Amino acid sequence: MNIVVCVKYVPDAQSERTFDSDNTTDRVGVDGLLSEIDEYAVEEALKIVEASDGEVTVVTMGPAQAADAVKKALQMGAHKGVHVSDEALHGSDAPATSLVLAEAIRKIGAPDLVITGMASTDGIMSVVPAMLAERLGLPQVTFASELTVEGDTVTIRRDGDVASETIVASLPALVSVTDQINEPRYPSFKGIMAAKKKPVEQWGLADLGVDAGQVGLDAAWTKVTEFAKRPPREKGTIVVDEGDGGTKLAEFLSAQKFL
Amino acid sequence: MSEVLVLVDHADGVVRKSTFELLTLARRLGDPSAVFVGEGGEAAAESLARYGAAKVYVVADPDVTAYLVAPQAEVLAQLVEQVSPAAVLVPASSVGKEVAARLAVKTGSGLITDAVDVRAGGEGVETTQSVFAGSYTVTATVTRGTPIIAVKPNSATPEEASAAGEVVPVEVSISDAAKAARITDTQPKKATGRPELTEAAIVVSGGRGTGGDFGPVEAFADSLGAAVGASRAAVDAGWYPHSNQVGQTGKQVSPQLYVAAGISGAIQHRAGMQTSKTIVAVNKDEEAPIFELVDFGVVGDLFNVLPQATEAVKAAKG
Ligand SMILES: Cc1cc2nc3c(=O)[nH]c(=O)nc-3n(C[C@H](O)[C@H](O)[C@H](O)COP(=O)(O)OP(=O)(O)OC[C@H]3O[C@@H](n4cnc5c(N)ncnc54)[C@H](O)[C@@H]3O)c2cc1C
Ligand SMILES: Nc1ncnc2c1ncn2[C@@H]1O[C@H](COP(=O)(O)O)[C@@H](O)[C@H]1O
């Protein structure tokens, strides 16, 4: 079983996230890390190969710093890494990202499974997995909160808005996972040491046969024309309950015309 | 005027309020045409017409709903090809966004997700989004293809505007490739009688501080006619269903009033509720980060504060 996991390097949500002067997400000037939700994707891949056999390759597309995301996944136990980086990629939107990742996955070699997170923690778009499935012509089996692979069949449970669904597809397939699916492991000391020796390929656009004109800010199919910091919320009223906290709460709601 | 395709969100034929919001927004861009996938399209046409749908494309082919997402994207791609719409609006649900994602790739069109406003701008369709846990507001446009916009629930007030609502049955041919992920079992959620979380005007959420007893949270919600939400800690503990989770990996809600009880206010929770108009919290710990966001906060035990507030609300409502 060969599995490719897509991992994204994102600005840390705990720090001040902001934009560059060209209206793109600042990915360099702020602390970044492996998108937390993608840890669940790495964990699930590791569990699958540990139960059978095979290799887990992690791939990221992002600036030089994104190597950290690959490193963390290797420390958790992934076998190989691929880091796609190219000046021309700056400002790429989701369609371009999915194009590049699709080409990278093709170059890694037809995996049995491609696993992604359900969303990246910066954009929370949840569109790259569906785009990848579309581009790679793979069954799309997304938002898995449970996953089983038996023979060449993958089955998931998906917690939809109105119903919980079971979805079945044949391998190869693309799966996205939610944070309900498992408990990601912390890298062990051994894992951290072993990661140093694991191979990481560095690919540019030329290696993937992707034309620079198809990616990056200028080729994006959408454009951010403006961004504005929301004014900070005005400091609210805080009362300490002295036996009348509930009454005061109701009075506030009444004054705000909620009752 | 060009058509604007609106993908209808419905539960067993009952059209959701968010669809009427989309139809209302669509009128700013052109003539709304509803796209109804599944059974019950003819019956739904009447309500869709009331909110401005000139046409209702009905796709009843069972193949479209038997497989996940991909067939719906093919349906929309075929319609986009046929009618060259000014834009396609879809609900920003998980399915809606995935359908939009595939449609964007199929048609070479720009996609904007989680818009909270849509309008006709100087450079075409213009949207507003709220990003980075609500700390920034972004204006964006689509520069290529047919603008595909996934709009969040509660982004507009539905306004009636009677239109023809002409039912147009659509024959589609779904490719084998799109029939690769079969839905083999569907377990509908238990009906609670409460409003749907993302559509509700008021949401009352409970967290780890409930200690597993959501009774006071539900009672307070019911006194206000509110939906009930939960933090991930409460969901992980098995106290409340995952479909009620608010936050980064749950639902993103933007109600008029959000009440957080026994919730600390972690960044991942805030990502799902920070754009709420009015925020109220009840928490024992005066240092809890949730108090940084609130319009009104009570430092106290939710087991005392909520029941008292519930009684006071009931009394005030008579
Ligand atoms: C990848 C990832 C995704 C995540 N996604 C989400 C998400 O979508 N949604 C989400 O909510 N979280 C999410 N989290 C988890 C998040 O980081 C927090 O752990 C979680 O929100 C904490 O829930 P809580 O506030 O209920 O619990 P706690 O942080 O434990 O807070 C409980 C609060 O209750 C108060 N309290 C205790 N007893 C009482 C009482 N009797 N009366 C009043 N107050 C009381 C305490 O003072 C405390 O502030 C995610 C985490 C990760 C890593
Ligand atoms: N630049 C990227 N590099 C690698 N994987 C990515 C990248 N962007 C998105 N992904 C994958 O796609 C998932 C969903 O991302 P998104 O659609 O941006 O919310 C993430 O959890 C990742 O698994």
XYZ file of C-alpha atoms and ligand atoms in Angstrom:
653
model
C 0.000 0.000 0.000
C 1.617 3.227 -1.107
C 0.142 6.386 0.267
C 0.767 10.018 -0.546
C -0.256 12.543 2.111
C -0.643 16.216 1.210
C 0.516 18.443 4.039
C 0.351 22.205 4.142
C 2.563 24.685 5.926
C 0.360 27.398 7.428
C 0.793 30.541 9.503
C 0.357 29.759 13.187
C -3.193 30.665 14.238
C -1.860 31.677 17.647
C 0.249 34.444 16.108
C -0.809 37.603 14.272
C -1.746 36.450 10.797
C -1.715 39.063 8.094
C -1.297 39.878 4.410
C 1.587 40.952 2.200
C 1.500 44.162 0.213
C 0.299 42.177 -2.818
C -2.799 41.004 -0.856
C -1.545 37.424 -0.480
C -1.379 35.603 2.847
C 1.871 36.408 4.605
C 3.538 32.976 4.799
C 7.067 34.114 5.491
C 6.918 36.904 8.046
C 4.931 34.908 10.599
C 5.650 31.693 12.457
C 4.359 28.711 10.580
C 3.813 25.040 11.146
C 2.299 21.880 9.719
C -1.445 22.534 9.493
C -2.837 20.781 12.589
C -5.569 19.005 10.651
C -2.997 17.456 8.293
C -1.466 15.650 11.284
C -4.605 13.510 11.272
C -3.969 12.673 7.608
C -0.368 11.655 8.349
C -1.473 9.584 11.349
C -4.125 7.746 9.341
C -1.620 6.923 6.593
C 0.865 5.607 9.136
C -1.787 3.443 10.763
C -2.725 1.922 7.411
C 0.824 1.017 6.383
C 1.634 -0.238 9.864
C -1.319 -2.633 9.612
C -0.251 -3.872 6.173
C 2.885 -2.668 4.505
C 4.005 0.027 2.128
C 5.299 3.542 2.245
C 4.025 6.953 3.156
C 5.277 9.876 1.085
C 4.364 13.371 2.197
C 4.187 16.221 -0.279
C 3.933 19.912 0.361
C 3.803 22.913 -1.912
C 5.052 26.076 -0.282
C 7.941 28.449 0.368
C 11.324 27.357 1.789
C 9.913 27.347 5.331
C 7.355 24.716 4.305
C 10.190 22.175 4.669
C 9.225 22.277 8.365
C 5.867 20.702 7.580
C 7.572 17.859 5.717
C 10.064 17.437 8.540
C 7.343 17.143 11.167
C 5.553 14.473 9.114
C 8.807 12.547 8.678
C 9.393 12.762 12.422
C 5.958 11.283 12.993
C 7.026 8.337 10.825
C 6.402 9.108 7.154
C 9.062 7.533 4.941
C 9.811 10.112 2.270
C 9.156 13.740 1.584
C 8.627 15.917 -1.469
C 8.822 19.685 -1.254
C 7.568 21.578 -4.286
C 8.845 25.106 -4.230
C 9.286 27.707 -6.928
C 9.381 31.493 -7.011
C 6.605 31.397 -9.591
C 4.231 29.685 -7.138
C 3.844 32.699 -4.865
C 0.207 33.738 -4.644
C -1.200 30.559 -6.191
C -4.900 29.958 -5.612
C -6.602 26.625 -4.970
C -6.932 25.584 -8.631
C -3.200 26.201 -9.175
C -2.284 24.466 -5.921
C -4.309 21.427 -6.926
C -2.706 21.442 -10.369
C 0.793 21.393 -8.924
C -0.037 18.807 -6.262
C -1.687 16.592 -8.887
C 1.451 16.701 -11.042
C 3.641 16.001 -8.019
C 1.496 12.993 -7.085
C 1.754 11.688 -10.660
C 5.509 12.045 -10.525
C 5.741 10.285 -7.158
C 4.002 7.398 -8.936
C 0.458 6.082 -8.847
C -0.291 5.672 -5.121
C -3.087 3.458 -3.815
C -4.344 6.261 -1.635
C -3.954 10.010 -1.527
C -4.839 11.377 1.899
C -5.380 15.040 2.745
C -6.759 17.008 5.657
C -10.402 18.125 5.473
C -9.291 21.751 5.346
C -6.179 23.800 5.852
C -6.233 25.833 9.044
C -5.414 29.120 7.301
C -7.922 29.156 4.457
C -10.445 26.619 5.814
C -11.562 26.263 2.193
C -11.959 22.481 1.958
C -11.645 22.571 -1.803
C -8.177 21.264 -2.658
C -9.130 17.604 -1.956
C -12.128 17.734 -4.335
C -10.022 19.538 -6.954
C -7.285 16.919 -6.650
C -9.800 14.106 -7.111
C -11.159 15.876 -10.175
C -7.702 16.391 -11.670
C -6.398 12.917 -10.896
C -9.635 11.187 -11.913
C -9.782 9.448 -8.541
C -12.892 8.602 -6.526
C -13.470 11.397 -4.036
C -14.041 10.036 -0.529
C -13.916 13.110 1.651
C -14.523 14.206 5.263
C -13.824 10.753 6.654
C -14.371 10.421 10.383
C -13.733 6.668 10.127
C -11.811 4.832 7.449
C -11.220 1.189 6.611
C -9.286 -0.313 3.739
C -10.046 -3.917 2.824
C -8.555 -5.468 -0.277
C -8.948 -2.786 -2.893
C -11.972 -1.143 -1.306
C -12.008 1.917 0.909
C -15.000 2.644 3.141
C -15.557 5.781 5.161
C -18.113 7.298 7.453
C -18.900 10.901 6.664
C -20.752 13.072 9.125
C -22.847 15.211 6.796
C -25.079 18.149 7.630
C -28.343 16.243 7.610
C -27.174 12.655 7.784
C -24.277 10.401 8.554
C -23.261 8.548 5.405
C -21.217 5.519 4.481
C -19.231 5.914 1.266
C -17.523 3.096 -0.605
C -14.992 3.337 -3.427
C -12.331 1.252 -5.133
C -8.646 2.000 -4.833
C -6.887 4.052 -5.917
C -8.852 6.831 -4.226
C -8.511 10.225 -2.642
C -9.536 10.520 0.992
C -9.758 13.621 3.171
C -9.942 13.134 6.923
C -11.454 15.097 9.793
C -10.033 15.527 13.284
C -12.521 12.899 14.498
C -10.630 10.080 12.821
C -7.719 9.440 15.176
C -5.335 10.920 17.712
C -2.125 12.022 15.959
C 1.070 10.770 17.592
C 3.820 13.024 18.837
C 7.194 12.451 17.206
C 9.347 10.265 19.462
C 13.014 11.012 20.071
C 13.803 8.060 17.819
C 11.460 9.452 15.179
C 13.138 12.845 15.336
C 16.575 11.308 14.878
C 15.427 8.964 12.099
C 13.796 11.837 10.200
C 17.187 13.440 9.630
C 18.189 10.587 7.337
C 14.958 10.358 5.377
C 15.032 11.481 1.743
C 13.340 14.755 0.794
C 13.063 15.604 -2.897
C 13.071 19.271 -3.911
C 11.060 19.879 -7.041
C 10.468 23.045 -8.996
C 7.860 23.658 -11.664
C 10.218 22.506 -14.405
C 10.515 19.110 -12.693
C 6.757 18.764 -12.892
C 6.342 20.048 -16.417
C 4.042 22.801 -15.170
C 4.229 26.078 -17.044
C 4.956 29.042 -14.754
C 2.204 30.964 -16.546
C -0.403 28.609 -15.088
C 0.382 29.340 -11.444
C 1.132 32.151 -9.067
C -0.558 35.433 -8.331
C -0.870 36.681 -11.912
C -2.477 33.478 -13.119
C -4.877 33.182 -10.187
C -8.525 32.844 -11.178
C -9.558 35.095 -8.311
C -8.116 38.326 -7.007
C -8.138 39.886 -3.575
C -8.725 43.575 -4.231
C -8.800 44.778 -0.646
C -8.297 43.603 2.891
C -9.076 45.389 6.113
C -8.428 44.525 9.713
C -11.708 44.288 11.525
C -11.964 46.898 14.219
C -11.350 45.201 17.558
C -14.541 44.357 19.396
C -15.446 47.007 21.902
C -14.819 45.873 25.397
C -18.014 44.382 26.731
C -19.606 44.466 30.149
C -18.491 41.730 32.486
C -20.367 41.055 35.701
C -19.481 38.671 38.490
C -22.387 36.465 39.536
C -23.509 37.321 43.027
C -26.715 35.380 42.857
C -28.196 37.636 40.188
C -25.974 36.837 37.176
C -28.758 35.095 35.291
C -31.147 37.982 35.833
C -28.546 40.451 34.623
C -27.914 38.313 31.560
C -31.636 38.327 30.757
C -31.752 42.092 31.285
C -28.918 42.518 28.790
C -30.713 40.347 26.228
C -33.899 42.312 26.773
C -32.094 45.645 26.342
C -30.577 44.298 23.101
C -34.104 43.354 21.935
C -33.476 39.616 21.805
C -36.548 38.888 23.925
C -30.188 39.720 -18.230
C -28.076 36.607 -17.873
C -29.105 33.749 -15.675
C -27.489 33.169 -12.320
C -27.484 29.532 -11.274
C -28.303 28.826 -7.634
C -27.710 25.303 -6.334
C -30.656 24.487 -4.072
C -29.943 23.135 -0.606
C -32.780 20.974 0.598
C -33.508 18.181 3.025
C -35.824 15.633 1.383
C -37.337 18.293 -0.835
C -37.787 20.934 1.875
C -35.807 23.947 0.701
C -33.531 25.460 3.321
C -33.589 29.114 4.227
C -30.020 29.560 2.952
C -31.290 28.912 -0.582
C -33.703 31.837 -0.317
C -30.765 33.960 0.798
C -28.818 32.862 -2.292
C -31.766 33.660 -4.570
C -32.012 37.096 -2.965
C -28.299 37.750 -3.567
C -28.457 36.286 -7.082
C -30.941 38.981 -8.128
C -28.173 41.539 -7.776
C -26.240 39.746 -10.529
C -28.929 38.655 -12.993
C -32.002 36.425 -13.287
C -31.878 33.648 -10.701
C -32.380 30.084 -11.916
C -32.599 27.434 -9.227
C -30.930 24.074 -9.788
C -32.738 21.375 -7.835
C -31.043 17.997 -7.580
C -33.045 15.079 -6.208
C -36.683 14.240 -5.679
C -39.373 16.840 -5.041
C -38.212 19.565 -7.420
C -41.663 20.296 -8.839
C -43.138 20.786 -5.384
C -40.218 22.967 -4.342
C -40.550 25.173 -7.437
C -43.340 27.181 -5.856
C -41.258 28.407 -2.925
C -38.238 28.949 -5.174
C -40.376 31.098 -7.482
C -41.545 33.168 -4.533
C -37.927 34.157 -3.898
C -37.208 35.073 -7.475
C -36.378 31.891 -9.409
C -37.430 32.486 -13.013
C -36.529 28.910 -13.875
C -36.145 25.801 -11.784
C -33.891 23.197 -13.385
C -34.878 19.855 -11.935
C -32.413 16.983 -12.052
C -34.175 13.874 -10.822
C -31.738 11.214 -12.122
C -31.118 8.961 -9.098
C -27.475 8.529 -10.162
C -26.812 12.124 -9.211
C -27.562 11.594 -5.541
C -26.350 8.005 -5.258
C -22.719 9.078 -5.519
C -20.758 11.671 -3.625
C -20.311 15.195 -5.065
C -18.845 14.411 -8.501
C -22.177 13.909 -10.347
C -23.538 17.211 -9.020
C -20.479 18.969 -10.379
C -21.090 17.368 -13.782
C -24.710 18.543 -13.723
C -23.683 22.110 -13.009
C -20.924 21.978 -15.624
C -23.469 20.901 -18.232
C -25.812 23.736 -17.246
C -22.975 26.271 -17.255
C -22.143 25.135 -20.759
C -25.767 25.465 -21.879
C -26.788 28.790 -20.370
C -23.480 30.669 -19.863
C -24.633 32.108 -16.533
C -23.328 35.342 -15.056
C -22.408 33.420 -11.911
C -23.038 30.220 -9.984
C -23.983 30.493 -6.307
C -23.772 27.465 -4.031
C -24.288 27.080 -0.285
C -20.992 27.087 1.635
C -21.709 23.670 3.122
C -19.135 20.892 2.860
C -20.941 19.406 -0.135
C -21.597 22.803 -1.710
C -17.946 23.797 -1.528
C -16.760 20.490 -2.971
C -19.231 20.687 -5.846
C -17.989 24.222 -6.462
C -14.373 23.055 -6.322
C -14.848 20.454 -9.024
C -16.951 22.800 -11.118
C -14.188 25.405 -10.937
C -11.617 22.952 -12.287
C -13.993 21.589 -14.953
C -14.912 25.012 -16.296
C -11.643 26.835 -15.656
C -13.434 29.280 -13.390
C -12.428 31.196 -10.314
C -13.955 30.082 -7.025
C -14.556 32.119 -3.894
C -15.611 30.240 -0.765
C -17.354 31.358 2.403
C -18.482 34.706 1.027
C -20.638 36.744 3.412
C -21.693 39.213 0.732
C -21.971 39.141 -3.070
C -22.617 42.084 -5.362
C -22.046 43.368 -8.881
C -18.818 45.373 -8.778
C -16.841 47.362 -11.301
C -14.692 44.363 -12.198
C -17.508 41.834 -12.206
C -18.881 39.883 -9.302
C -17.426 41.123 -6.037
C -17.489 39.329 -2.704
C -16.732 39.933 0.948
C -15.143 37.239 3.097
C -14.180 37.159 6.725
C -10.809 35.450 7.249
C -8.286 34.465 9.917
C -10.904 33.743 12.568
C -12.768 36.903 11.707
C -9.835 39.244 12.203
C -9.799 40.481 8.579
C -12.393 41.368 5.974
C -11.382 40.654 2.390
C -12.881 41.896 -0.877
C -12.282 39.636 -3.865
C -13.319 39.203 -7.480
C -13.185 36.369 -9.981
C -10.867 37.065 -12.883
C -11.437 33.990 -15.022
C -14.369 31.978 -16.265
C -17.783 31.960 -14.624
C -17.664 33.324 -11.078
C -18.439 30.464 -8.677
C -19.286 31.692 -5.210
C -19.958 29.587 -2.113
C -22.005 31.773 0.210
C -22.291 31.283 3.959
C -25.713 30.916 5.555
C -27.078 34.080 7.224
C -25.300 36.331 4.712
C -28.492 38.018 3.533
C -32.078 38.476 4.615
C -34.315 36.496 2.245
C -36.623 38.836 0.341
C -39.572 37.656 -1.657
C -39.767 38.668 -5.330
C -42.261 36.687 -7.276
C -40.988 35.109 -10.503
C -42.215 32.509 -12.994
C -40.522 29.475 -11.450
C -40.814 27.574 -14.719
C -39.882 23.947 -14.126
C -37.296 22.749 -16.640
C -36.538 19.030 -16.373
C -32.878 18.377 -17.153
C -31.599 15.170 -18.690
C -28.017 14.600 -17.708
C -25.472 12.008 -18.646
C -23.265 11.216 -15.710
C -19.862 9.777 -16.595
C -18.687 6.501 -15.108
C -15.791 8.348 -13.500
C -18.239 10.433 -11.490
C -19.904 7.273 -10.217
C -16.881 6.114 -8.264
C -17.769 6.972 -4.677
C -21.084 5.357 -3.848
C -23.202 6.388 -0.885
C -24.202 2.996 0.522
C -25.905 4.025 3.741
C -27.534 7.179 5.026
C -28.491 7.660 8.665
C -30.536 10.867 9.002
C -29.860 12.979 12.059
C -32.439 12.812 14.817
C -34.824 15.743 14.577
C -34.574 17.980 17.638
C -37.225 20.534 16.786
C -34.589 23.232 17.179
C -33.402 25.490 14.367
C -30.506 24.342 12.226
C -27.176 25.446 13.673
C -25.815 27.450 10.738
C -29.170 29.085 9.994
C -30.221 29.994 13.513
C -30.507 33.611 14.614
C -29.433 32.602 18.119
C -26.991 29.849 19.110
C -26.346 28.677 22.669
C -23.261 26.464 22.992
C -21.928 24.367 25.825
C -18.386 23.201 26.473
C -16.359 21.136 28.873
C -17.734 23.300 31.675
C -21.100 21.518 31.357
C -19.437 18.424 32.742
C -21.605 16.440 30.349
C -24.938 17.883 31.473
C -26.310 19.910 28.556
C -29.678 20.298 30.322
C -29.216 23.953 31.354
C -27.766 24.808 27.907
C -30.712 23.212 26.082
C -33.279 24.787 28.405
C -31.783 28.242 27.892
C -31.618 27.663 24.129
C -35.266 26.621 24.068
C -36.353 29.690 26.013
C -34.740 31.783 23.264
C -35.781 29.574 20.338
C -32.086 28.977 19.689
C -29.966 26.230 18.155
C -27.577 24.323 20.413
C -23.857 24.179 19.686
C -20.927 22.506 21.400
C -17.172 22.886 21.713
C -14.948 20.134 20.446
C -14.092 19.151 24.011
C -17.784 18.457 24.636
C -18.094 16.567 21.341
C -14.938 14.519 21.914
C -16.254 13.543 25.340
C -19.341 12.159 23.625
C -21.687 14.647 25.293
C -23.067 16.137 22.105
C -23.141 15.104 18.419
C -20.309 16.184 16.159
C -22.766 17.852 13.793
C -23.331 20.443 16.527
C -19.648 21.304 16.918
C -18.823 24.950 16.384
C -15.334 25.887 15.229
C -12.566 25.292 12.766
C -13.409 21.624 12.241
C -17.100 22.007 12.985
C -19.657 24.512 11.798
C -18.907 28.156 11.197
C -21.820 30.124 12.579
C -22.615 33.798 12.372
C -25.837 34.360 14.310
C -27.270 37.575 15.721
C -26.526 36.243 19.214
C -23.999 33.616 20.320
C -23.933 32.385 23.902
C -20.905 30.347 25.047
C -21.385 28.524 28.346
C -18.477 26.671 29.930
C -16.309 27.278 26.871
C -12.809 28.734 27.277
C -12.597 30.307 23.812
C -9.688 28.476 22.140
C -8.648 29.868 18.761
C -10.174 26.865 16.963
C -13.514 27.540 18.631
C -13.324 31.243 17.894
C -12.764 30.457 14.218
C -16.336 29.222 14.120
C -18.196 31.961 15.987
C -16.148 35.140 16.034
C -18.246 36.868 13.383
C -21.428 36.556 15.458
C -23.066 39.956 15.937
C -23.488 39.824 19.714
C -21.454 37.485 21.902
C -22.277 36.467 25.457
C -20.311 34.120 27.720
C -20.859 32.424 31.045
C -17.665 31.038 32.550
C -16.395 30.373 36.059
C -12.939 31.631 35.176
C -12.668 35.387 34.757
C -9.387 34.850 32.861
C -11.021 32.705 30.159
C -10.063 34.080 26.708
C -13.713 34.019 25.597
C -14.249 37.144 27.711
C -12.005 39.085 25.288
C -14.746 38.747 22.671
C -17.894 39.286 24.604
C -20.423 42.074 24.566
C -21.708 40.749 27.866
C -20.099 38.220 30.178
C -21.039 36.614 33.451
C -18.262 35.256 35.623
C -20.095 32.456 37.365
C -21.231 28.854 37.432
C -23.366 28.030 34.423
C -25.469 25.697 36.570
C -26.634 28.737 38.549
C -26.577 31.429 35.881
C -28.312 29.648 32.984
C -31.367 28.347 34.894
C -31.915 31.780 36.423
C -31.561 33.437 33.017
C -33.933 30.865 31.515
C -36.622 31.699 34.066
C -36.121 35.427 33.532
C -36.352 35.045 29.744
C -39.525 32.992 30.048
C -41.019 35.571 32.406
C -40.092 38.429 30.084
C -41.585 36.652 27.092
C -44.718 35.942 29.107
C -7.045 20.479 14.683
C -7.911 21.008 15.787
C -9.195 21.417 15.482
C -10.041 21.899 16.484
N -11.305 22.295 16.135
C -12.132 22.756 17.109
C -13.465 23.172 16.793
O -13.916 23.095 15.652
N -14.252 23.635 17.788
C -13.818 23.715 19.099
O -14.603 24.141 19.955
N -12.578 23.338 19.409
C -11.731 22.843 18.458
N -10.479 22.408 18.816
C -10.164 22.273 20.262
C -9.776 23.550 20.958
O -8.384 23.742 20.827
C -10.127 23.458 22.459
O -9.480 22.325 23.015
C -11.625 23.333 22.752
O -12.333 24.342 22.058
C -11.875 23.466 24.242
O -13.231 23.264 24.532
P -13.864 23.927 25.816
O -13.723 25.409 25.756
O -15.239 23.366 25.975
O -12.987 23.283 26.996
P -11.912 23.975 27.954
O -10.882 24.687 27.208
O -11.503 22.923 28.914
O -12.767 25.069 28.718
C -13.814 24.778 29.612
C -14.220 26.085 30.251
O -15.349 25.872 31.075
C -15.224 26.658 32.252
N -16.057 26.017 33.271
C -15.845 24.837 33.916
N -16.874 24.566 34.726
C -17.765 25.576 34.610
C -19.038 25.862 35.198
N -19.622 25.015 36.060
N -19.655 27.006 34.867
C -19.088 27.875 33.984
N -17.894 27.642 33.383
C -17.242 26.509 33.692
C -13.751 26.673 32.537
O -13.417 27.818 33.283
C -13.138 26.708 31.131
O -12.903 28.034 30.695
C -9.601 21.965 17.829
C -8.297 21.567 18.125
C -7.451 21.093 17.137
C -6.075 20.672 17.474
N 0.065 23.931 -0.497
C -0.352 22.718 -0.133
N 0.560 21.699 -0.038
C 0.151 20.453 0.309
N -1.104 20.138 0.606
C -2.044 21.094 0.536
C -1.718 22.439 0.163
N -2.864 23.157 0.177
C -3.852 22.315 0.560
N -3.372 21.067 0.770
C -4.119 19.861 1.203
O -5.496 20.066 0.989
C -6.219 20.042 2.227
C -7.369 21.037 2.195
O -6.897 22.343 1.956
P -7.853 23.571 1.608
O -8.694 23.192 0.461
O -6.899 24.684 1.327
O -8.673 23.829 2.850
C -5.160 20.311 3.290
O -5.545 19.756 4.531
C -3.942 19.613 2.688
O -3.973 18.214 2.924
